[in-house]
């Protein structure tokens, strides 16, 4: 355990594209930013494989590689990085204070919140029981274990379709189970899904239960329910991937700044400014519409520019 205090003009929480891009801009503006990252530096992009929509790369690149590049770039231009879990935050004082799990505290004349979002779960007891034993929210992390097996992917958005496509590299059969009869995913991804002979889609079904053995814990099937007829059906399979969206990582900020009903941080129009002057929010923590690496990076850039302006305008705050 350490017990140090660190002060910076720009304190950044989060190490996804938003946090790292904010760090690059703040460092290049001579503001010596400090960036705090948790146990998984790089954020959601580190559990993505192929990235073909981040501009600047004509060949497919890998998410973890892209994040390592951004981190190296941020450090090279002068960002100080700390691994710590922030356990409390005080926005009522100035400078703002973040207390870490290491017992370090970090103070910032401005604060950029870029803590991102995390995978959503169905909330079934059987899902909790088999998490890590056949139930996963990350195909790129766990797909390898399903070589020549049958798996299901739950959801109908981009994530679900990408996970299903990725899993065909390992599994023999991938069943996409969706609660409606149309997908939310982009057309190009839908086309790839429907063209892939290893993928079956089961429409209009919700997951009732994940079935498995106790000792050792292992998934053997899925019980699904038709959303209108209520008819139940069981499918034999070896793994279930949940891909039903994300929730913003904002528990720590609850009651301290304005948020919407879903917990996304509210920001001013065309700005990353939150309800607390000097505190800015960038990336998925404030964006439930676009949620792309490139838009997260863009709002990270905006947050750094706005933080620099705030510091210049409040030299003696
Ligand atoms: P989305 O919110 O887009 O989709 C979630 C899906 O899960 C929906 O189809 C939804 O169903 C379904 N769902 C939600 N809750 C439940 C539940 N309790 N039971 C069953 N199904 C449920 O999330 P994604 O993670 O797919 O995408 C998030 C954002 O990230 C999007 O903006 C997406 O475009 C983007 N993204 C972009 C990628 C890329 O460009 N390469 C890759 C991955 C994500 P319903 O449709 O009925 O609401």
Short mmCIF file of C-alpha atoms in Angstrom, two decimals, residues 13 36 84-91 97-101 111 113 115 118 248-257 259 263 265 285:
data_model
loop_
_atom_site.label_atom_id
_atom_site.label_comp_id
_atom_site.label_asym_id
_atom_site.label_seq_id
_atom_site.Cartn_x
_atom_site.Cartn_y
_atom_site.Cartn_z
CA UNK A 13 -10.15 8.51 -15.13
CA UNK A 36 -5.72 6.47 -13.75
CA UNK A 84 -5.41 2.18 -9.21
CA UNK A 85 -9.09 1.62 -8.49
CA UNK A 86 -10.74 4.89 -7.55
CA UNK A 87 -12.98 4.18 -4.56
CA UNK A 88 -14.29 7.65 -3.77
CA UNK A 89 -14.48 10.98 -5.46
CA UNK A 90 -15.16 14.47 -4.11
CA UNK A 91 -16.47 17.00 -6.60
CA UNK A 97 -10.14 14.71 -5.18
CA UNK A 98 -10.09 11.04 -6.15
CA UNK A 99 -9.13 8.46 -3.55
CA UNK A 100 -7.55 5.23 -4.81
CA UNK A 101 -7.63 1.66 -3.55
CA UNK A 111 -11.28 16.23 -14.13
CA UNK A 113 -14.36 11.17 -16.59
CA UNK A 115 -14.70 5.35 -17.34
CA UNK A 118 -19.47 -2.53 -19.25
CA UNK A 248 -22.10 3.11 -18.21
CA UNK A 249 -19.55 2.84 -15.39
CA UNK A 250 -20.88 5.68 -13.28
CA UNK A 251 -21.78 4.24 -9.85
CA UNK A 252 -18.99 6.29 -8.24
CA UNK A 253 -20.40 9.55 -9.60
CA UNK A 254 -24.05 8.96 -8.63
CA UNK A 255 -25.57 11.98 -6.87
CA UNK A 256 -22.46 14.05 -7.61
CA UNK A 257 -23.31 15.24 -11.09
CA UNK A 259 -27.05 11.86 -15.17
CA UNK A 263 -26.88 6.47 -15.56
CA UNK A 265 -23.46 11.42 -17.48
CA UNK A 285 -19.78 7.13 -20.09
#
